[in-house]
Structure formats: C-alpha cells, structure tokens
Amino acid sequence: MVRLTINGRVVQAEKGEMLLVVMNREKISVPAICNHGAVEAFGACRLCTVEITKNDWNGWKNYVTSCLYPVEDGLIVSTHSETVINLRKTLLDLHLARHPHSEHVRQWAMEYGITQTSFEEIPDGDDCILCALCTRICDRMGFAAISTVGRGHGKEVAPPLNEPPPDCTGCLACAQCCPTEFITFSDSGTSREIWGKQFEMITCKECSKPILTKDFAETLSKTRNIPADYFEVCDECHRKATALTMGKISQWQREDTAS
Ligand code: SF4
Ligand code: SF4
Ligand code: FES
C-alpha cells in the first residue's frame, strides 16, 4: 500500500494503481473524457491532468495525466490548482474551436466558464473529439472493425475504405461509449444499421423484444462458448423463468418435514 495526499486529504492506494482510478474511488472529480473502465487508459484528452509534487522535491512541481500516472508513496496531488485549471481551459477552448456544434463539448467548456472559443472556429467541425474510445473498445471486443485514419485535420474514425465494415457485428459498444454521441445507429426492432452496415436482429421468443444482432450472437457463441440457444430469450425473460423455477422449488416440501 502507498499513502498519498490529494487536495489535502490523505488516501491509501495499491502500489501501481493509476492516479485517476484512485481519485474516482475517492470521489474526487476531474474531467476525463477519453477514459472508460472497459479499456486501458490512452491519454488522448489530457483533461485529467493534475499537479503533483513531494515534500522532498524542494517546491518543484510536475503536471501529469492522472489516467496514466501510477501512484507513489508521499505524492501530493492538486486537482484544481490555478495552472491545472488554465491548462484545462486552453484544451477546452481548442476543443470548442474544433467542434463548435457539439453540445457535449459546449457543456464541458461551460463548466470551466468558456462560452466562446478564443481560437479560430472550424465552422464545419464535426463532433468527434478523436478520443479513440470507439476503436479501443472495438479492438477490445476482438473485432477491430473501425480505426482512426488520416492525419492532422483530416484525421477521423472510419471503417476500412469508408465502406460497411466486414468485421462489425453491430454490437453497438462503440456508439454506447462515444462521449459526444457522434456515432449514430438506427434500430427498427427487427433490423439495425451502424457504420452503413445492416444487421438482422434476434428477438426474444417469449416477449418479442429485440435482443442483439444475429452476427453478434453468432460471434459470441463461437468465441465465448455461449450456447446458441441462450440468445433466444432476453435477459428479462431469463430472469422471470429463473424466478418461476425458484418459486416452484420453494413450494416443494422438504423430505424431513413431509409426514
Ligand atoms: S458496432 Fe461494430 S464497430 Fe462498433 S464496437 Fe461493435 S463491432 Fe465494433
Ligand atoms: S467517434 Fe466518439 S468515441 Fe470515437 S473517437 Fe470520436 S468522439 Fe471518440
Ligand atoms: S482521461 Fe483523457 S487523458 Fe486522461
């Protein structure tokens, strides 16, 4: 275990834990828009930057991205020092210039008092902040169906050749973790469309609710050894069936009480 001080409060952590993980556990909040518990930290947004020092650093300070910084014994952390706040303001100011139409970016900037960017606005800027959460989560799921392509201002997330990605299973993990809701999809009940690819949905044989795409179910069956018929019934109906079974079991007379 190590002991460190965050905003004047002494906390304990496991050696090697990332500072952001410790702060989240201690309910100490910093903006961390490229971070997600399902994937490794990446350090794209820099907004989680904090100020660190130690008693024996003779007043020297450093600025580190907390999602990638392992805690150390004796660390003294300030999450909202003047320098840190100014750094976050500059980053958010830049984001606002690049994504002037994004409600999410506007909201994050507003939290730091920025309502108008001081940089030149890119009028047709889209809402993708290039946090790479979507590509990382897709890779993590084992699909690698999308990736970042291009450089500089032309950099974007896209499927290979900008065509419906052959390896996409329509699982929606990318869209669900996108912090700006840039990734769109449509669900009609029996079909789904994402990244320009159409998917057939499996619907629950008990309640007819759409469960997941046929492609995703087949992939899970093959790669995770889940029996194919598991996906014939939705989670809710699975739970109802289990509750009914438990109810019946509780009615059975125990052998030692039966006369
Ligand atoms: S919907 Fe497709 S692109 Fe998105 S995470 Fe799932 S497999 Fe990857
Ligand atoms: S599409 Fe969304 S998740 Fe992917 S890089 Fe852009 S903002 Fe991040
Ligand atoms: S959360 Fe984005 S750099 Fe740490």
PDB file of C-alpha atoms and ligand atoms in Angstrom:
ATOM      1  CA  MET A   1       0.000   0.000   0.000  1.00  0.00           C
ATOM      2  CA  VAL A   2       1.055   3.607  -0.568  1.00  0.00           C
ATOM      3  CA  ARG A   3      -0.158   6.803   1.087  1.00  0.00           C
ATOM      4  CA  LEU A   4      -0.638   9.985  -0.873  1.00  0.00           C
ATOM      5  CA  THR A   5      -2.357  13.312  -0.357  1.00  0.00           C
ATOM      6  CA  ILE A   6      -4.995  14.537  -2.787  1.00  0.00           C
ATOM      7  CA  ASN A   7      -6.352  18.057  -2.301  1.00  0.00           C
ATOM      8  CA  GLY A   8      -5.169  17.936   1.308  1.00  0.00           C
ATOM      9  CA  ARG A   9      -6.767  14.553   2.076  1.00  0.00           C
ATOM     10  CA  VAL A  10      -4.586  11.541   2.873  1.00  0.00           C
ATOM     11  CA  VAL A  11      -5.685   8.444   0.956  1.00  0.00           C
ATOM     12  CA  GLN A  12      -4.369   4.924   0.565  1.00  0.00           C
ATOM     13  CA  ALA A  13      -3.922   3.071  -2.693  1.00  0.00           C
ATOM     14  CA  GLU A  14      -2.378  -0.069  -4.112  1.00  0.00           C
ATOM     15  CA  LYS A  15       1.119   0.402  -5.482  1.00  0.00           C
ATOM     16  CA  GLY A  16       0.928   0.786  -9.265  1.00  0.00           C
ATOM     17  CA  GLU A  17      -2.715   1.890  -9.352  1.00  0.00           C
ATOM     18  CA  MET A  18      -3.350   4.780 -11.708  1.00  0.00           C
ATOM     19  CA  LEU A  19      -3.990   8.092 -10.015  1.00  0.00           C
ATOM     20  CA  LEU A  20      -7.315   8.613 -11.831  1.00  0.00           C
ATOM     21  CA  VAL A  21      -8.584   5.238 -10.591  1.00  0.00           C
ATOM     22  CA  VAL A  22      -7.741   6.250  -7.031  1.00  0.00           C
ATOM     23  CA  MET A  23      -9.391   9.656  -7.439  1.00  0.00           C
ATOM     24  CA  ASN A  24     -12.546   8.061  -8.866  1.00  0.00           C
ATOM     25  CA  ARG A  25     -12.689   5.703  -5.905  1.00  0.00           C
ATOM     26  CA  GLU A  26     -12.267   8.628  -3.503  1.00  0.00           C
ATOM     27  CA  LYS A  27     -14.987  10.602  -5.367  1.00  0.00           C
ATOM     28  CA  ILE A  28     -12.504  13.294  -6.349  1.00  0.00           C
ATOM     29  CA  SER A  29     -13.652  14.514  -9.710  1.00  0.00           C
ATOM     30  CA  VAL A  30     -11.595  15.656 -12.704  1.00  0.00           C
ATOM     31  CA  PRO A  31     -12.718  15.725 -16.331  1.00  0.00           C
ATOM     32  CA  ALA A  32     -11.608  12.504 -18.051  1.00  0.00           C
ATOM     33  CA  ILE A  33     -13.447  12.219 -21.338  1.00  0.00           C
ATOM     34  CA  CYS A  34     -11.171   9.690 -23.063  1.00  0.00           C
ATOM     35  CA  ASN A  35     -11.289   7.302 -20.109  1.00  0.00           C
ATOM     36  CA  HIS A  36     -13.570   4.281 -19.795  1.00  0.00           C
ATOM     37  CA  GLY A  37     -13.403   1.444 -17.296  1.00  0.00           C
ATOM     38  CA  ALA A  38     -13.709  -1.147 -20.077  1.00  0.00           C
ATOM     39  CA  VAL A  39     -10.427  -0.242 -21.818  1.00  0.00           C
ATOM     40  CA  GLU A  40      -6.858   0.678 -20.954  1.00  0.00           C
ATOM     41  CA  ALA A  41      -6.104   4.362 -20.393  1.00  0.00           C
ATOM     42  CA  PHE A  42      -4.891   6.140 -23.512  1.00  0.00           C
ATOM     43  CA  GLY A  43      -4.083   9.729 -22.564  1.00  0.00           C
ATOM     44  CA  ALA A  44      -5.800  11.382 -25.511  1.00  0.00           C
ATOM     45  CA  CYS A  45      -7.746  14.273 -23.991  1.00  0.00           C
ATOM     46  CA  ARG A  46      -5.205  15.489 -21.362  1.00  0.00           C
ATOM     47  CA  LEU A  47      -8.110  16.944 -19.365  1.00  0.00           C
ATOM     48  CA  CYS A  48      -7.378  14.680 -16.410  1.00  0.00           C
ATOM     49  CA  THR A  49      -4.037  16.458 -15.898  1.00  0.00           C
ATOM     50  CA  VAL A  50      -3.227  17.216 -12.265  1.00  0.00           C
ATOM     51  CA  GLU A  51      -0.372  18.898 -10.425  1.00  0.00           C
ATOM     52  CA  ILE A  52       1.952  16.693  -8.396  1.00  0.00           C
ATOM     53  CA  THR A  53       4.806  17.315  -6.004  1.00  0.00           C
ATOM     54  CA  LYS A  54       6.518  15.698  -2.994  1.00  0.00           C
ATOM     55  CA  ASN A  55       7.840  17.135   0.241  1.00  0.00           C
ATOM     56  CA  ASP A  56      11.431  16.439  -0.835  1.00  0.00           C
ATOM     57  CA  TRP A  57      11.050  17.977  -4.333  1.00  0.00           C
ATOM     58  CA  ASN A  58      12.056  21.416  -2.944  1.00  0.00           C
ATOM     59  CA  GLY A  59       8.997  23.158  -4.367  1.00  0.00           C
ATOM     60  CA  TRP A  60       9.345  21.573  -7.822  1.00  0.00           C
ATOM     61  CA  LYS A  61       6.037  20.565  -9.422  1.00  0.00           C
ATOM     62  CA  ASN A  62       5.071  18.406 -12.340  1.00  0.00           C
ATOM     63  CA  TYR A  63       1.906  18.076 -14.424  1.00  0.00           C
ATOM     64  CA  VAL A  64       0.791  14.577 -15.319  1.00  0.00           C
ATOM     65  CA  THR A  65      -2.193  12.902 -16.955  1.00  0.00           C
ATOM     66  CA  SER A  66      -3.710  11.147 -13.976  1.00  0.00           C
ATOM     67  CA  CYS A  67      -5.165   8.286 -16.063  1.00  0.00           C
ATOM     68  CA  LEU A  68      -1.635   7.173 -16.964  1.00  0.00           C
ATOM     69  CA  TYR A  69       0.253   8.051 -13.785  1.00  0.00           C
ATOM     70  CA  PRO A  70       0.862   5.275 -11.234  1.00  0.00           C
ATOM     71  CA  VAL A  71       0.554   6.447  -7.624  1.00  0.00           C
ATOM     72  CA  GLU A  72       3.637   6.718  -5.440  1.00  0.00           C
ATOM     73  CA  ASP A  73       4.157   6.945  -1.707  1.00  0.00           C
ATOM     74  CA  GLY A  74       4.277  10.547  -0.493  1.00  0.00           C
ATOM     75  CA  LEU A  75       2.763  12.068  -3.614  1.00  0.00           C
ATOM     76  CA  ILE A  76       0.955  15.371  -3.057  1.00  0.00           C
ATOM     77  CA  VAL A  77      -1.715  15.990  -5.710  1.00  0.00           C
ATOM     78  CA  SER A  78      -3.706  19.107  -6.557  1.00  0.00           C
ATOM     79  CA  THR A  79      -6.542  18.508  -8.977  1.00  0.00           C
ATOM     80  CA  HIS A  80      -7.628  22.135  -9.358  1.00  0.00           C
ATOM     81  CA  SER A  81      -4.568  24.361  -8.939  1.00  0.00           C
ATOM     82  CA  GLU A  82      -4.545  27.578 -10.954  1.00  0.00           C
ATOM     83  CA  THR A  83      -2.116  26.140 -13.521  1.00  0.00           C
ATOM     84  CA  VAL A  84      -4.174  22.981 -13.951  1.00  0.00           C
ATOM     85  CA  ILE A  85      -7.380  24.928 -14.417  1.00  0.00           C
ATOM     86  CA  ASN A  86      -5.722  27.187 -17.010  1.00  0.00           C
ATOM     87  CA  LEU A  87      -4.430  24.147 -18.869  1.00  0.00           C
ATOM     88  CA  ARG A  88      -7.889  22.569 -18.946  1.00  0.00           C
ATOM     89  CA  LYS A  89      -9.385  25.876 -20.096  1.00  0.00           C
ATOM     90  CA  THR A  90      -6.944  26.039 -23.022  1.00  0.00           C
ATOM     91  CA  LEU A  91      -7.718  22.447 -24.010  1.00  0.00           C
ATOM     92  CA  LEU A  92     -11.458  23.046 -23.838  1.00  0.00           C
ATOM     93  CA  ASP A  93     -11.067  26.324 -25.745  1.00  0.00           C
ATOM     94  CA  LEU A  94      -9.326  24.373 -28.523  1.00  0.00           C
ATOM     95  CA  HIS A  95     -11.996  21.673 -28.482  1.00  0.00           C
ATOM     96  CA  LEU A  96     -14.663  24.352 -28.800  1.00  0.00           C
ATOM     97  CA  ALA A  97     -12.896  25.776 -31.857  1.00  0.00           C
ATOM     98  CA  ARG A  98     -12.699  22.352 -33.498  1.00  0.00           C
ATOM     99  CA  HIS A  99     -16.184  21.155 -32.514  1.00  0.00           C
ATOM    100  CA  PRO A 100     -18.298  24.320 -32.247  1.00  0.00           C
ATOM    101  CA  HIS A 101     -21.578  22.457 -32.811  1.00  0.00           C
ATOM    102  CA  SER A 102     -21.077  19.735 -30.216  1.00  0.00           C
ATOM    103  CA  GLU A 103     -23.460  20.116 -27.291  1.00  0.00           C
ATOM    104  CA  HIS A 104     -21.200  17.916 -25.158  1.00  0.00           C
ATOM    105  CA  VAL A 105     -18.092  19.996 -25.871  1.00  0.00           C
ATOM    106  CA  ARG A 106     -20.085  23.183 -25.174  1.00  0.00           C
ATOM    107  CA  GLN A 107     -21.192  21.728 -21.844  1.00  0.00           C
ATOM    108  CA  TRP A 108     -17.658  20.683 -20.806  1.00  0.00           C
ATOM    109  CA  ALA A 109     -16.301  24.101 -21.804  1.00  0.00           C
ATOM    110  CA  MET A 110     -19.077  25.881 -19.940  1.00  0.00           C
ATOM    111  CA  GLU A 111     -18.147  24.033 -16.746  1.00  0.00           C
ATOM    112  CA  TYR A 112     -14.820  25.885 -16.987  1.00  0.00           C
ATOM    113  CA  GLY A 113     -16.505  29.190 -17.807  1.00  0.00           C
ATOM    114  CA  ILE A 114     -15.827  29.114 -21.557  1.00  0.00           C
ATOM    115  CA  THR A 115     -18.811  30.019 -23.694  1.00  0.00           C
ATOM    116  CA  GLN A 116     -16.939  31.211 -26.768  1.00  0.00           C
ATOM    117  CA  THR A 117     -13.665  29.962 -28.193  1.00  0.00           C
ATOM    118  CA  SER A 118     -10.755  32.379 -28.432  1.00  0.00           C
ATOM    119  CA  PHE A 119      -9.290  30.435 -31.386  1.00  0.00           C
ATOM    120  CA  GLU A 120     -10.425  30.437 -34.990  1.00  0.00           C
ATOM    121  CA  GLU A 121     -13.522  28.263 -35.250  1.00  0.00           C
ATOM    122  CA  ILE A 122     -13.740  25.413 -37.746  1.00  0.00           C
ATOM    123  CA  PRO A 123     -17.314  26.060 -38.901  1.00  0.00           C
ATOM    124  CA  ASP A 124     -17.889  22.579 -40.342  1.00  0.00           C
ATOM    125  CA  GLY A 125     -16.092  20.765 -37.492  1.00  0.00           C
ATOM    126  CA  ASP A 126     -17.811  17.536 -36.529  1.00  0.00           C
ATOM    127  CA  ASP A 127     -18.444  16.161 -33.037  1.00  0.00           C
ATOM    128  CA  CYS A 128     -15.659  13.562 -32.998  1.00  0.00           C
ATOM    129  CA  ILE A 129     -13.029  14.586 -30.434  1.00  0.00           C
ATOM    130  CA  LEU A 130     -10.726  11.734 -31.539  1.00  0.00           C
ATOM    131  CA  CYS A 131     -10.653  10.174 -28.087  1.00  0.00           C
ATOM    132  CA  ALA A 132     -10.332   6.722 -29.728  1.00  0.00           C
ATOM    133  CA  LEU A 133     -12.673   5.152 -27.182  1.00  0.00           C
ATOM    134  CA  CYS A 134     -14.697   3.590 -30.002  1.00  0.00           C
ATOM    135  CA  THR A 135     -11.729   1.978 -31.744  1.00  0.00           C
ATOM    136  CA  ARG A 136     -10.216   0.809 -28.451  1.00  0.00           C
ATOM    137  CA  ILE A 137     -13.442  -0.794 -27.271  1.00  0.00           C
ATOM    138  CA  CYS A 138     -13.995  -2.424 -30.687  1.00  0.00           C
ATOM    139  CA  ASP A 139     -10.439  -3.820 -30.566  1.00  0.00           C
ATOM    140  CA  ARG A 140     -11.004  -4.984 -27.001  1.00  0.00           C
ATOM    141  CA  MET A 141     -14.125  -6.854 -28.073  1.00  0.00           C
ATOM    142  CA  GLY A 142     -11.915  -8.589 -30.639  1.00  0.00           C
ATOM    143  CA  PHE A 143     -13.478  -7.048 -33.771  1.00  0.00           C
ATOM    144  CA  ALA A 144     -11.138  -4.214 -34.842  1.00  0.00           C
ATOM    145  CA  ALA A 145     -13.811  -3.171 -37.321  1.00  0.00           C
ATOM    146  CA  ILE A 146     -13.030   0.574 -37.259  1.00  0.00           C
ATOM    147  CA  SER A 147      -9.852   2.610 -36.865  1.00  0.00           C
ATOM    148  CA  THR A 148      -8.513   6.154 -36.976  1.00  0.00           C
ATOM    149  CA  VAL A 149      -7.410   7.144 -40.449  1.00  0.00           C
ATOM    150  CA  GLY A 150      -5.761  10.229 -41.960  1.00  0.00           C
ATOM    151  CA  ARG A 151      -3.575  12.842 -40.305  1.00  0.00           C
ATOM    152  CA  GLY A 152      -3.887  16.330 -38.884  1.00  0.00           C
ATOM    153  CA  HIS A 153      -7.243  17.997 -39.566  1.00  0.00           C
ATOM    154  CA  GLY A 154      -8.215  15.098 -41.838  1.00  0.00           C
ATOM    155  CA  LYS A 155      -7.908  12.519 -39.069  1.00  0.00           C
ATOM    156  CA  GLU A 156     -11.141  10.638 -38.410  1.00  0.00           C
ATOM    157  CA  VAL A 157     -12.614   7.368 -37.212  1.00  0.00           C
ATOM    158  CA  ALA A 158     -13.811   5.234 -40.082  1.00  0.00           C
ATOM    159  CA  PRO A 159     -14.279   1.683 -41.315  1.00  0.00           C
ATOM    160  CA  PRO A 160     -11.782   0.357 -43.898  1.00  0.00           C
ATOM    161  CA  LEU A 161     -12.185   2.184 -47.234  1.00  0.00           C
ATOM    162  CA  ASN A 162     -15.170   4.006 -45.714  1.00  0.00           C
ATOM    163  CA  GLU A 163     -17.376   1.081 -46.607  1.00  0.00           C
ATOM    164  CA  PRO A 164     -19.637  -1.025 -44.351  1.00  0.00           C
ATOM    165  CA  PRO A 165     -17.046  -2.802 -42.177  1.00  0.00           C
ATOM    166  CA  PRO A 166     -16.961  -6.561 -42.789  1.00  0.00           C
ATOM    167  CA  ASP A 167     -15.810  -7.279 -39.211  1.00  0.00           C
ATOM    168  CA  CYS A 168     -18.507  -5.195 -37.492  1.00  0.00           C
ATOM    169  CA  THR A 169     -21.050  -7.298 -35.606  1.00  0.00           C
ATOM    170  CA  GLY A 170     -23.386  -4.414 -34.788  1.00  0.00           C
ATOM    171  CA  CYS A 171     -22.770  -4.800 -31.053  1.00  0.00           C
ATOM    172  CA  LEU A 172     -23.101  -1.002 -30.514  1.00  0.00           C
ATOM    173  CA  ALA A 173     -20.249  -0.867 -27.977  1.00  0.00           C
ATOM    174  CA  CYS A 174     -18.588   1.940 -29.952  1.00  0.00           C
ATOM    175  CA  ALA A 175     -21.735   4.072 -30.082  1.00  0.00           C
ATOM    176  CA  GLN A 176     -22.539   3.483 -26.433  1.00  0.00           C
ATOM    177  CA  CYS A 177     -19.129   4.627 -25.198  1.00  0.00           C
ATOM    178  CA  CYS A 178     -18.758   7.621 -27.555  1.00  0.00           C
ATOM    179  CA  PRO A 179     -18.685  10.651 -25.237  1.00  0.00           C
ATOM    180  CA  THR A 180     -20.117  13.023 -27.854  1.00  0.00           C
ATOM    181  CA  GLU A 181     -22.755  10.706 -29.335  1.00  0.00           C
ATOM    182  CA  PHE A 182     -21.071  11.162 -32.707  1.00  0.00           C
ATOM    183  CA  ILE A 183     -21.581   7.547 -33.732  1.00  0.00           C
ATOM    184  CA  THR A 184     -25.115   7.134 -34.905  1.00  0.00           C
ATOM    185  CA  PHE A 185     -27.145   3.990 -35.447  1.00  0.00           C
ATOM    186  CA  SER A 186     -30.756   3.073 -36.062  1.00  0.00           C
ATOM    187  CA  ASP A 187     -32.806   0.244 -34.624  1.00  0.00           C
ATOM    188  CA  SER A 188     -36.130  -0.688 -36.188  1.00  0.00           C
ATOM    189  CA  GLY A 189     -36.888  -3.661 -33.924  1.00  0.00           C
ATOM    190  CA  THR A 190     -36.050  -6.350 -36.458  1.00  0.00           C
ATOM    191  CA  SER A 191     -33.024  -4.656 -38.047  1.00  0.00           C
ATOM    192  CA  ARG A 192     -30.155  -2.366 -37.046  1.00  0.00           C
ATOM    193  CA  GLU A 193     -27.862  -0.108 -39.048  1.00  0.00           C
ATOM    194  CA  ILE A 194     -24.477   1.163 -37.927  1.00  0.00           C
ATOM    195  CA  TRP A 195     -21.429   2.282 -39.929  1.00  0.00           C
ATOM    196  CA  GLY A 196     -23.543   1.809 -43.070  1.00  0.00           C
ATOM    197  CA  LYS A 197     -23.990  -1.922 -42.389  1.00  0.00           C
ATOM    198  CA  GLN A 198     -27.381  -3.591 -41.972  1.00  0.00           C
ATOM    199  CA  PHE A 199     -27.976  -6.273 -39.349  1.00  0.00           C
ATOM    200  CA  GLU A 200     -30.783  -8.679 -38.651  1.00  0.00           C
ATOM    201  CA  MET A 201     -31.909  -8.633 -35.003  1.00  0.00           C
ATOM    202  CA  ILE A 202     -32.715 -11.666 -32.879  1.00  0.00           C
ATOM    203  CA  THR A 203     -35.960 -11.088 -30.995  1.00  0.00           C
ATOM    204  CA  CYS A 204     -36.924 -12.766 -27.735  1.00  0.00           C
ATOM    205  CA  LYS A 205     -39.105 -15.792 -28.398  1.00  0.00           C
ATOM    206  CA  GLU A 206     -41.071 -15.044 -25.200  1.00  0.00           C
ATOM    207  CA  CYS A 207     -41.719 -11.284 -25.387  1.00  0.00           C
ATOM    208  CA  SER A 208     -40.565 -10.398 -28.939  1.00  0.00           C
ATOM    209  CA  LYS A 209     -38.190  -7.692 -27.676  1.00  0.00           C
ATOM    210  CA  PRO A 210     -35.090  -7.216 -29.896  1.00  0.00           C
ATOM    211  CA  ILE A 211     -32.053  -8.676 -28.102  1.00  0.00           C
ATOM    212  CA  LEU A 212     -28.922  -8.392 -30.233  1.00  0.00           C
ATOM    213  CA  THR A 213     -27.809  -8.770 -33.818  1.00  0.00           C
ATOM    214  CA  LYS A 214     -27.583 -12.233 -35.353  1.00  0.00           C
ATOM    215  CA  ASP A 215     -23.926 -11.542 -36.248  1.00  0.00           C
ATOM    216  CA  PHE A 216     -23.060 -10.617 -32.643  1.00  0.00           C
ATOM    217  CA  ALA A 217     -24.859 -13.667 -31.231  1.00  0.00           C
ATOM    218  CA  GLU A 218     -23.059 -15.983 -33.657  1.00  0.00           C
ATOM    219  CA  THR A 219     -19.692 -14.424 -32.823  1.00  0.00           C
ATOM    220  CA  LEU A 220     -20.320 -14.731 -29.069  1.00  0.00           C
ATOM    221  CA  SER A 221     -21.383 -18.357 -29.460  1.00  0.00           C
ATOM    222  CA  LYS A 222     -18.246 -19.167 -31.427  1.00  0.00           C
ATOM    223  CA  THR A 223     -15.678 -17.176 -29.458  1.00  0.00           C
ATOM    224  CA  ARG A 224     -17.060 -17.284 -25.891  1.00  0.00           C
ATOM    225  CA  ASN A 225     -18.581 -20.775 -25.932  1.00  0.00           C
ATOM    226  CA  ILE A 226     -22.046 -19.431 -25.120  1.00  0.00           C
ATOM    227  CA  PRO A 227     -24.728 -21.917 -26.237  1.00  0.00           C
ATOM    228  CA  ALA A 228     -26.511 -20.511 -29.321  1.00  0.00           C
ATOM    229  CA  ASP A 229     -29.973 -21.030 -27.773  1.00  0.00           C
ATOM    230  CA  TYR A 230     -29.042 -18.707 -24.859  1.00  0.00           C
ATOM    231  CA  PHE A 231     -29.856 -15.756 -27.123  1.00  0.00           C
ATOM    232  CA  GLU A 232     -33.348 -16.984 -27.986  1.00  0.00           C
ATOM    233  CA  VAL A 233     -34.692 -15.379 -24.800  1.00  0.00           C
ATOM    234  CA  CYS A 234     -33.928 -11.882 -23.469  1.00  0.00           C
ATOM    235  CA  ASP A 235     -32.326 -11.280 -20.046  1.00  0.00           C
ATOM    236  CA  GLU A 236     -35.600 -10.157 -18.524  1.00  0.00           C
ATOM    237  CA  CYS A 237     -37.429 -13.328 -19.633  1.00  0.00           C
ATOM    238  CA  HIS A 238     -34.444 -15.421 -18.470  1.00  0.00           C
ATOM    239  CA  ARG A 239     -34.829 -13.766 -15.030  1.00  0.00           C
ATOM    240  CA  LYS A 240     -38.595 -14.329 -14.985  1.00  0.00           C
ATOM    241  CA  ALA A 241     -38.094 -18.023 -15.840  1.00  0.00           C
ATOM    242  CA  THR A 242     -35.489 -18.347 -13.058  1.00  0.00           C
ATOM    243  CA  ALA A 243     -37.816 -16.622 -10.548  1.00  0.00           C
ATOM    244  CA  LEU A 244     -40.642 -19.007 -11.510  1.00  0.00           C
ATOM    245  CA  THR A 245     -38.377 -22.026 -11.050  1.00  0.00           C
ATOM    246  CA  MET A 246     -37.196 -20.713  -7.662  1.00  0.00           C
ATOM    247  CA  GLY A 247     -40.827 -20.122  -6.684  1.00  0.00           C
ATOM    248  CA  LYS A 248     -41.696 -23.735  -7.517  1.00  0.00           C
ATOM    249  CA  ILE A 249     -38.674 -25.040  -5.617  1.00  0.00           C
ATOM    250  CA  SER A 250     -39.683 -23.060  -2.527  1.00  0.00           C
ATOM    251  CA  GLN A 251     -43.120 -24.763  -2.616  1.00  0.00           C
ATOM    252  CA  TRP A 252     -41.627 -28.250  -2.563  1.00  0.00           C
ATOM    253  CA  GLN A 253     -41.960 -29.960   0.771  1.00  0.00           C
ATOM    254  CA  ARG A 254     -38.660 -30.787   2.335  1.00  0.00           C
ATOM    255  CA  GLU A 255     -38.282 -34.537   2.858  1.00  0.00           C
ATOM    256  CA  ASP A 256     -37.634 -34.115   6.614  1.00  0.00           C
ATOM    257  CA  THR A 257     -40.901 -32.080   7.067  1.00  0.00           C
ATOM    258  CA  ALA A 258     -43.106 -34.355   4.929  1.00  0.00           C
ATOM    259  CA  SER A 259     -45.211 -36.628   7.097  1.00  0.00           C
TER     260      SER A 259
HETATM  261  S1  SF4 B   1     -20.769  -1.927 -33.541  1.00  0.00           S
HETATM  262 FE1  SF4 B   1     -19.195  -2.662 -34.959  1.00  0.00          FE
HETATM  263  S2  SF4 B   1     -17.662  -1.054 -34.975  1.00  0.00           S
HETATM  264 FE2  SF4 B   1     -18.931  -0.716 -33.155  1.00  0.00          FE
HETATM  265  S3  SF4 B   1     -17.849  -1.795 -31.478  1.00  0.00           S
HETATM  266 FE3  SF4 B   1     -19.351  -3.217 -32.326  1.00  0.00          FE
HETATM  267  S4  SF4 B   1     -18.218  -4.366 -33.864  1.00  0.00           S
HETATM  268 FE4  SF4 B   1     -17.014  -2.525 -33.423  1.00  0.00          FE
HETATM  269  S1  SF4 B   2     -16.328   8.680 -32.646  1.00  0.00           S
HETATM  270 FE1  SF4 B   2     -16.734   9.138 -30.486  1.00  0.00          FE
HETATM  271  S2  SF4 B   2     -15.631   7.555 -29.344  1.00  0.00           S
HETATM  272 FE2  SF4 B   2     -14.816   7.548 -31.433  1.00  0.00          FE
HETATM  273  S3  SF4 B   2     -13.042   8.896 -31.355  1.00  0.00           S
HETATM  274 FE3  SF4 B   2     -14.777  10.142 -31.987  1.00  0.00          FE
HETATM  275  S4  SF4 B   2     -15.589  11.011 -30.081  1.00  0.00           S
HETATM  276 FE4  SF4 B   2     -14.257   9.313 -29.504  1.00  0.00          FE
HETATM  277  S1  FES B   3      -8.753  10.834 -19.266  1.00  0.00           S
HETATM  278 FE1  FES B   3      -8.170  11.689 -21.148  1.00  0.00          FE
HETATM  279  S2  FES B   3      -6.022  11.927 -20.881  1.00  0.00           S
HETATM  280 FE2  FES B   3      -6.647  11.048 -19.041  1.00  0.00          FE
END
